[in-house]
XYZ file of C-alpha atoms in Angstrom:
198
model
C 0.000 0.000 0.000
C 1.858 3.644 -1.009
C 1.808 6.462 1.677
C -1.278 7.846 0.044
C -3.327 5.041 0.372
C -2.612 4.377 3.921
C -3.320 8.356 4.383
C -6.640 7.354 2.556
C -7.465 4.853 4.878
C -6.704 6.553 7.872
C -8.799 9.782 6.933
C -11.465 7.075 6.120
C -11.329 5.718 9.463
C -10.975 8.778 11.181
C -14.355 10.466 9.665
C -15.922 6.979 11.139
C -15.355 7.044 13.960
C -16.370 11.089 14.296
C -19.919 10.282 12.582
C -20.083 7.259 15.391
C -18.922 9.624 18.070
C -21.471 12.343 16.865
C -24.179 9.349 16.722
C -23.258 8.325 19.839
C -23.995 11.851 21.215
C -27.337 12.630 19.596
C -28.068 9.460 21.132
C -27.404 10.296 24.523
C -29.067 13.829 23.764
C -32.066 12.662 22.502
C -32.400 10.048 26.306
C -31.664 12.588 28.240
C -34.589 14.780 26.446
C -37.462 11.842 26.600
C -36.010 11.267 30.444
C -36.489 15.387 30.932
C -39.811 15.426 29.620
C -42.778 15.397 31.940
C -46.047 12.714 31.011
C -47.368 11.686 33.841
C -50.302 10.494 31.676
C -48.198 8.325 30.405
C -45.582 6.919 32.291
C -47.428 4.141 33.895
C -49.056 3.145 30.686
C -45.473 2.697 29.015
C -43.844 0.641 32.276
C -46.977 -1.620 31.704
C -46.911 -1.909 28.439
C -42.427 -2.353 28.285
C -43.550 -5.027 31.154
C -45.959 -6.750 29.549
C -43.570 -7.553 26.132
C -41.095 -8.738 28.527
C -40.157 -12.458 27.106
C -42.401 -11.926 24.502
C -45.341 -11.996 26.492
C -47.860 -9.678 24.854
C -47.047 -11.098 21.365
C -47.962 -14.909 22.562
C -50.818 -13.381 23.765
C -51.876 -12.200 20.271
C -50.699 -14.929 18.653
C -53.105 -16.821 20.730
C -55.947 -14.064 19.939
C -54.959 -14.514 16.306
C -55.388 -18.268 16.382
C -58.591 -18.462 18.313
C -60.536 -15.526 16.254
C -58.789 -16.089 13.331
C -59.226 -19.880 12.545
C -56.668 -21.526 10.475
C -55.391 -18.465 8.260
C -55.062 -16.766 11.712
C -53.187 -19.633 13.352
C -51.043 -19.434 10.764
C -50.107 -15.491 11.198
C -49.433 -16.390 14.843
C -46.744 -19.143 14.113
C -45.069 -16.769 11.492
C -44.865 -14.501 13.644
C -43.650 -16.685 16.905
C -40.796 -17.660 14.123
C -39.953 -14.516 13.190
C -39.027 -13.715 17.273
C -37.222 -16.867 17.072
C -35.133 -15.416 14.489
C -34.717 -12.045 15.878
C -34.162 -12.828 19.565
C -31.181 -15.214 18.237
C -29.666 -12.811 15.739
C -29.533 -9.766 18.848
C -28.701 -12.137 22.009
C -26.741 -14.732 20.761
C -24.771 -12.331 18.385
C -25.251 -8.745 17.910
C -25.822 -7.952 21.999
C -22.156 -9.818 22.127
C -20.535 -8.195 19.427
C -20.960 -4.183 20.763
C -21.731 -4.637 24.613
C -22.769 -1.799 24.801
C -23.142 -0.400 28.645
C -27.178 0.109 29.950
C -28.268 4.171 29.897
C -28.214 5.319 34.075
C -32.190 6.155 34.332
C -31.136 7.399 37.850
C -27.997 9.612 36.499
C -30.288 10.789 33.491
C -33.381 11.606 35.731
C -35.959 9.516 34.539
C -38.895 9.246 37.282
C -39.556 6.909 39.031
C -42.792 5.495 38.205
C -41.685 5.147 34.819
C -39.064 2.193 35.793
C -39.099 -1.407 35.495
C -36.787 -4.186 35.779
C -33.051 -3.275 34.002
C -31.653 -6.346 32.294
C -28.636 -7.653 33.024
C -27.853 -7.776 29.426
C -26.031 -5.502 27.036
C -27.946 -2.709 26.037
C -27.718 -2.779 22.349
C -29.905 -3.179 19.637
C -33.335 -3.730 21.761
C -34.801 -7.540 21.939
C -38.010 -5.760 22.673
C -37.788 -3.997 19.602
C -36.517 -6.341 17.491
C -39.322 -8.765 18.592
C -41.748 -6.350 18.141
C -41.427 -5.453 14.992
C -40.514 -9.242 13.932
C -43.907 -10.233 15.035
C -45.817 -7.451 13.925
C -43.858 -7.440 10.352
C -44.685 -11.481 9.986
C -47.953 -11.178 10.572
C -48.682 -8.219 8.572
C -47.521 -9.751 5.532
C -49.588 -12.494 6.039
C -52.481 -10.452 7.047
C -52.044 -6.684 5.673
C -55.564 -5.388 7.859
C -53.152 -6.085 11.014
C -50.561 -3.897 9.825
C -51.707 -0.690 11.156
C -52.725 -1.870 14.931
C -49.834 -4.593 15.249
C -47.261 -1.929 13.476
C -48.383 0.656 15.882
C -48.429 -1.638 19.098
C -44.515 -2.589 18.150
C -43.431 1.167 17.800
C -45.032 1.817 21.017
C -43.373 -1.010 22.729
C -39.651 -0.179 21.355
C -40.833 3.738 22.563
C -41.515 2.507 26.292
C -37.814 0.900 26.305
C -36.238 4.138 25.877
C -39.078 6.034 27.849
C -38.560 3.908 30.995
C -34.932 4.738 30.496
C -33.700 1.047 29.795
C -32.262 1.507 26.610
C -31.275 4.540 24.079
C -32.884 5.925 21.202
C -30.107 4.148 18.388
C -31.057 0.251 20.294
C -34.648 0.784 19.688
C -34.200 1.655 15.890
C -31.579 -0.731 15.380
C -33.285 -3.695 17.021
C -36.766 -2.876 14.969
C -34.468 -3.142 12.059
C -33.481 -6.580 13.126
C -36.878 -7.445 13.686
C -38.360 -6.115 10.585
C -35.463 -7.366 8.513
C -36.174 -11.394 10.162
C -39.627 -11.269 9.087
C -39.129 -10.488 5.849
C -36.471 -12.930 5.233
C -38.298 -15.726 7.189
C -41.711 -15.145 5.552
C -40.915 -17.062 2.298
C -39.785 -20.178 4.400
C -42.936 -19.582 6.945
C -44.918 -19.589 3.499
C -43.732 -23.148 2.646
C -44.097 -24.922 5.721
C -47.437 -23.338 6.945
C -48.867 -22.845 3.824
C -50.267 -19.698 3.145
């Protein structure tokens, strides 16, 4: 490699790791506002709600709902869905949780009230499994059954919202683990498809 090349490369990786820095900042920024911001109205909703997807919960639940009210082609969602968690939860705690370890946000440090908190994992904090579940369920069974979309969609961005609202995780885990999520749905679906028949 000549001198200018290696200058190349170390401009390149210089200007990386500025725009992660600067990420890494509007990121904290961006906590520190949602922890600043009053809502009383809301605060206990959210800790419910971040409570009730722990483990999945809330999305068995529906799948359940789904296969009960929804006979076979509803059944069917469900499972896609339950797969597509599968998916995600392996691909962000088995790997990607592993990879970064990146350190929990301090709810005390950052102010975040107290009836807004739940339980902090003992896990790394990034991307979200919350999110990533979320929007892996949601995603599945939306392809599968589009009229869901909206409600399931809009249940899954509310969930990854309470993570960072309760002050368990920051802004950048949320959207990266609802990346993950919707990103295992979509690449599960067409093997979903085969084995459960659409």
């Amino acid at each position: 490699m000549s001198g200018t090349d290696g200058g190349r490369v170390a401009r390149i990786k210089r200007s990386g790791s500025e725009v992660v820095r600067e990420l890494e900042t509007l990121d904290q920024n961006v906590y520190a506002a949602i922890a600043a911001t009053d809502t009383p109205s809301l605060d206990r909703s959210l800790a419910h709600l971040s409570n009730a997807a722990n483990k999945s919960g809330i999305w068995f639940g529906t799948a359940a709902v789904l296969a009960i009210a929804g006979g076979a082609q509803g059944r069917r969602a469900g499972l896609a869905g339950l797969a597509a968690i599968g998916v995600a939860s392996a691909v962000v705690n088995l790997g990607l949780k592993h990879v970064w370890r990146r350190r929990r946000p301090d709810p005390l440090g950052a102010g975040v009230p107290d009836r807004r908190h739940v339980h902090m994992p003992d896990s790394t904090s990034f991307p979200s499994g919350h999110s990533a579940s979320a929007f892996a369920f949601a995603t599945a069974v939306s392809l599968r059954e589009p009229v869901l979309g909206v409600p399931l969609l809009g249940l899954a961005g509310a969930v990854a919202y309470s993570r960072v609202h309760t002050g368990v995780h920051y802004p950048g885990d949320v959207v990266v683990g609802s990346l993950v999520g919707v990103a295992a749905a979509t690449l599960t679906a067409p093997v979903t498809d085969r084995i459960l028949g659409r």
